[in-house]
Amino acid sequence: MSTNPPFPPGFLWGAATSAYQIEGSPLADGAGASIWHGFSHQPGAVANGDTGDRACDHYRRADADLDFMAELGLTAYRFSVAWGRVLPKGTGRVNAKGLDFYQRLVDGLLERGIQPMVTLYHWDLPEALEARGGWRNPDSARWFANYAATLFDALDDRVGLWVTLNEPWVSTVLGHLSGEHAPGRRSLSEPPRVAHHQLCAHGEAVAAYRELGRHQIGISLNLEPQQPATDSPQDREAARRRHHFINRWFLDPLLLGHYPDELAAIFGADWPRFPPEDLQRIQAPLDFLGINYYSRGLVRHDPTELPCAARRIAPPDRPCTAMGWEVYPEGLTETLLWVKQRYGDLPLYITENGAAFDDPAPVGNQVQDPERVDYLRTHLVAARAAIAQGVDLRGYFAWSLLDNFEWAEGYAKRFGLVHVDHITQCRTLKASARYYQALISEGG
Ligand code: FCB
């Protein structure tokens, strides 16, 4: 028998999604276009020319999707708000119809006994704000805080958990350095400022929340342990640099009030001097930290891989997902313990964890996805191991409820517990959904 305690009482069993990935109808009811709308319509930007125009058609099928959540027995659901539905130009006039959609969604969750966790920004900046310089413009902090305040006013009476930003590392690095994500920029000098302005935006939104809100607010970061691919000093140094670049770039300023010195070394002359008062704003106390965990980084020294001369490689002889990401559940325990050790006892949520596999098509009313079942099981065991070692973990959100628009990969990569036929929009519960349902009903 396992000596680990069960999951703590009140532990949230959730699933996560984001607006642009599932909603479709991106311009409906007066919504303003987002950078992902513009980007996905550029030829060659997304695999197979896919766009989020239809996605999972969740904007029109939210009621049916709420019923799937209830059938699964979810006790929580993490979704994001499309900024441009609520404020079509990003600032200024509120679009009541856009806001209504989220009001109804929250009401529908509560009617089914499901707690909403609302992410304010999951990468879909209004195009009108990109035209004003997007996250490169220091005013973006104020734009975001005003948008956040609109939602706090409208929904905090019913929403207990707020996430300011989802994975600002990804929107900084893939959006402004490698150009694989919207807005598709390739620059070595922009990322430090883009990251900094997102952190300031987070800090200002938290400050606004302390005035307007009554519940809890945090941020979701992608974290992954970095390990050298070989024992060579170069690979070990590369793994160390990548660890600062990925795991500490955002956490250190948020929780310790300063950037790691190594970032100045990594970016060299492109690393600006940031005003100390900004760092104070960024360090506004959080109620919780959301951790998105998928894999580890196995790292090779590679001077061509900028900015940190470190490349993540796919390990030979280890199981990988359809994304080419190694299945490495022990890294989840390591990550949770590292956060506790370095930053102290902050309440934590796993706000994303999941895997893409090449699932077979539904047969009858079934989709067999044994690798995803195994992925969920082993990662939940890993989470429980961290709890047993004193980590204050309060919930788990599987990524994702539905097969959806996987950014630059389009619809080719399926992460859902629920299979979506992207032509008919027919939904089918996968074996992993059944597994999760049984686990939730037994309290984990
Ligand atoms: C995370 C994103 C999420 C999804 C998963 C697979 O980085 O937050 O939207 O794409 O990866």
PDB file of N, CA and C in Angstrom, residues 311-346:
ATOM      1  N   ARG A 311      20.558  24.051 -26.433  1.00  0.00           N
ATOM      2  CA  ARG A 311      19.479  23.461 -27.227  1.00  0.00           C
ATOM      3  C   ARG A 311      18.851  22.294 -26.470  1.00  0.00           C
ATOM      4  N   ARG A 312      17.524  22.258 -26.515  1.00  0.00           N
ATOM      5  CA  ARG A 312      16.829  21.125 -25.903  1.00  0.00           C
ATOM      6  C   ARG A 312      16.780  20.004 -26.935  1.00  0.00           C
ATOM      7  N   ILE A 313      17.175  18.808 -26.539  1.00  0.00           N
ATOM      8  CA  ILE A 313      17.179  17.699 -27.502  1.00  0.00           C
ATOM      9  C   ILE A 313      16.162  16.642 -27.074  1.00  0.00           C
ATOM     10  N   ALA A 314      15.717  15.845 -28.037  1.00  0.00           N
ATOM     11  CA  ALA A 314      14.821  14.733 -27.705  1.00  0.00           C
ATOM     12  C   ALA A 314      15.702  13.567 -27.266  1.00  0.00           C
ATOM     13  N   PRO A 315      15.490  13.058 -26.067  1.00  0.00           N
ATOM     14  CA  PRO A 315      16.372  11.997 -25.582  1.00  0.00           C
ATOM     15  C   PRO A 315      16.140  10.703 -26.345  1.00  0.00           C
ATOM     16  N   PRO A 316      17.200  10.039 -26.715  1.00  0.00           N
ATOM     17  CA  PRO A 316      17.015   8.752 -27.382  1.00  0.00           C
ATOM     18  C   PRO A 316      16.478   7.743 -26.368  1.00  0.00           C
ATOM     19  N   ASP A 317      15.707   6.784 -26.810  1.00  0.00           N
ATOM     20  CA  ASP A 317      15.225   5.673 -25.973  1.00  0.00           C
ATOM     21  C   ASP A 317      14.315   6.100 -24.833  1.00  0.00           C
ATOM     22  N   ARG A 318      13.669   7.238 -24.960  1.00  0.00           N
ATOM     23  CA  ARG A 318      12.695   7.586 -23.912  1.00  0.00           C
ATOM     24  C   ARG A 318      11.377   7.867 -24.616  1.00  0.00           C
ATOM     25  N   PRO A 319      10.249   7.535 -23.974  1.00  0.00           N
ATOM     26  CA  PRO A 319       8.974   7.817 -24.622  1.00  0.00           C
ATOM     27  C   PRO A 319       8.745   9.311 -24.785  1.00  0.00           C
ATOM     28  N   CYS A 320       8.264   9.692 -25.948  1.00  0.00           N
ATOM     29  CA  CYS A 320       7.969  11.094 -26.230  1.00  0.00           C
ATOM     30  C   CYS A 320       6.517  11.212 -26.692  1.00  0.00           C
ATOM     31  N   THR A 321       5.946  12.398 -26.529  1.00  0.00           N
ATOM     32  CA  THR A 321       4.581  12.643 -27.013  1.00  0.00           C
ATOM     33  C   THR A 321       4.643  13.033 -28.490  1.00  0.00           C
ATOM     34  N   ALA A 322       3.484  13.262 -29.082  1.00  0.00           N
ATOM     35  CA  ALA A 322       3.443  13.664 -30.491  1.00  0.00           C
ATOM     36  C   ALA A 322       4.094  15.031 -30.704  1.00  0.00           C
ATOM     37  N   MET A 323       4.278  15.812 -29.653  1.00  0.00           N
ATOM     38  CA  MET A 323       4.989  17.092 -29.770  1.00  0.00           C
ATOM     39  C   MET A 323       6.495  16.868 -29.769  1.00  0.00           C
ATOM     40  N   GLY A 324       6.933  15.630 -29.514  1.00  0.00           N
ATOM     41  CA  GLY A 324       8.366  15.358 -29.375  1.00  0.00           C
ATOM     42  C   GLY A 324       8.869  15.682 -27.977  1.00  0.00           C
ATOM     43  N   TRP A 325       7.948  15.865 -27.049  1.00  0.00           N
ATOM     44  CA  TRP A 325       8.329  16.182 -25.664  1.00  0.00           C
ATOM     45  C   TRP A 325       8.450  14.878 -24.878  1.00  0.00           C
ATOM     46  N   GLU A 326       9.565  14.725 -24.171  1.00  0.00           N
ATOM     47  CA  GLU A 326       9.786  13.510 -23.387  1.00  0.00           C
ATOM     48  C   GLU A 326       8.726  13.373 -22.290  1.00  0.00           C
ATOM     49  N   VAL A 327       8.267  12.147 -22.079  1.00  0.00           N
ATOM     50  CA  VAL A 327       7.354  11.887 -20.953  1.00  0.00           C
ATOM     51  C   VAL A 327       8.233  11.709 -19.719  1.00  0.00           C
ATOM     52  N   TYR A 328       8.159  12.635 -18.794  1.00  0.00           N
ATOM     53  CA  TYR A 328       9.096  12.654 -17.669  1.00  0.00           C
ATOM     54  C   TYR A 328       8.372  13.094 -16.388  1.00  0.00           C
ATOM     55  N   PRO A 329       7.533  12.195 -15.855  1.00  0.00           N
ATOM     56  CA  PRO A 329       6.712  12.589 -14.701  1.00  0.00           C
ATOM     57  C   PRO A 329       7.516  12.975 -13.471  1.00  0.00           C
ATOM     58  N   GLU A 330       8.690  12.353 -13.271  1.00  0.00           N
ATOM     59  CA  GLU A 330       9.452  12.693 -12.065  1.00  0.00           C
ATOM     60  C   GLU A 330       9.835  14.172 -12.047  1.00  0.00           C
ATOM     61  N   GLY A 331       9.885  14.789 -13.244  1.00  0.00           N
ATOM     62  CA  GLY A 331      10.197  16.214 -13.317  1.00  0.00           C
ATOM     63  C   GLY A 331       9.123  17.077 -12.675  1.00  0.00           C
ATOM     64  N   LEU A 332       7.914  16.568 -12.603  1.00  0.00           N
ATOM     65  CA  LEU A 332       6.846  17.346 -11.952  1.00  0.00           C
ATOM     66  C   LEU A 332       7.104  17.408 -10.447  1.00  0.00           C
ATOM     67  N   THR A 333       7.452  16.269  -9.854  1.00  0.00           N
ATOM     68  CA  THR A 333       7.783  16.280  -8.419  1.00  0.00           C
ATOM     69  C   THR A 333       8.965  17.222  -8.181  1.00  0.00           C
ATOM     70  N   GLU A 334       9.997  17.077  -9.007  1.00  0.00           N
ATOM     71  CA  GLU A 334      11.199  17.928  -8.859  1.00  0.00           C
ATOM     72  C   GLU A 334      10.840  19.404  -8.935  1.00  0.00           C
ATOM     73  N   THR A 335      10.003  19.755  -9.904  1.00  0.00           N
ATOM     74  CA  THR A 335       9.651  21.158 -10.105  1.00  0.00           C
ATOM     75  C   THR A 335       8.903  21.704  -8.896  1.00  0.00           C
ATOM     76  N   LEU A 336       7.925  20.934  -8.414  1.00  0.00           N
ATOM     77  CA  LEU A 336       7.134  21.403  -7.272  1.00  0.00           C
ATOM     78  C   LEU A 336       8.028  21.567  -6.039  1.00  0.00           C
ATOM     79  N   LEU A 337       8.932  20.620  -5.848  1.00  0.00           N
ATOM     80  CA  LEU A 337       9.821  20.707  -4.679  1.00  0.00           C
ATOM     81  C   LEU A 337      10.809  21.862  -4.825  1.00  0.00           C
ATOM     82  N   TRP A 338      11.287  22.085  -6.042  1.00  0.00           N
ATOM     83  CA  TRP A 338      12.228  23.197  -6.277  1.00  0.00           C
ATOM     84  C   TRP A 338      11.555  24.541  -5.976  1.00  0.00           C
ATOM     85  N   VAL A 339      10.307  24.688  -6.411  1.00  0.00           N
ATOM     86  CA  VAL A 339       9.596  25.950  -6.164  1.00  0.00           C
ATOM     87  C   VAL A 339       9.441  26.171  -4.654  1.00  0.00           C
ATOM     88  N   LYS A 340       9.073  25.132  -3.946  1.00  0.00           N
ATOM     89  CA  LYS A 340       8.892  25.253  -2.494  1.00  0.00           C
ATOM     90  C   LYS A 340      10.212  25.633  -1.812  1.00  0.00           C
ATOM     91  N   GLN A 341      11.264  24.940  -2.257  1.00  0.00           N
ATOM     92  CA  GLN A 341      12.561  25.154  -1.633  1.00  0.00           C
ATOM     93  C   GLN A 341      13.093  26.564  -1.890  1.00  0.00           C
ATOM     94  N   ARG A 342      12.955  27.005  -3.144  1.00  0.00           N
ATOM     95  CA  ARG A 342      13.576  28.285  -3.502  1.00  0.00           C
ATOM     96  C   ARG A 342      12.707  29.479  -3.120  1.00  0.00           C
ATOM     97  N   TYR A 343      11.383  29.313  -3.241  1.00  0.00           N
ATOM     98  CA  TYR A 343      10.518  30.502  -3.099  1.00  0.00           C
ATOM     99  C   TYR A 343       9.615  30.440  -1.865  1.00  0.00           C
ATOM    100  N   GLY A 344       9.650  29.327  -1.140  1.00  0.00           N
ATOM    101  CA  GLY A 344       8.854  29.247   0.083  1.00  0.00           C
ATOM    102  C   GLY A 344       7.496  28.619  -0.154  1.00  0.00           C
ATOM    103  N   ASP A 345       6.684  28.663   0.904  1.00  0.00           N
ATOM    104  CA  ASP A 345       5.441  27.885   0.892  1.00  0.00           C
ATOM    105  C   ASP A 345       4.259  28.622   0.304  1.00  0.00           C
ATOM    106  N   LEU A 346       4.292  28.781  -0.994  1.00  0.00           N
ATOM    107  CA  LEU A 346       3.183  29.440  -1.669  1.00  0.00           C
ATOM    108  C   LEU A 346       2.170  28.367  -2.053  1.00  0.00           C
TER     109      LEU A 346
END
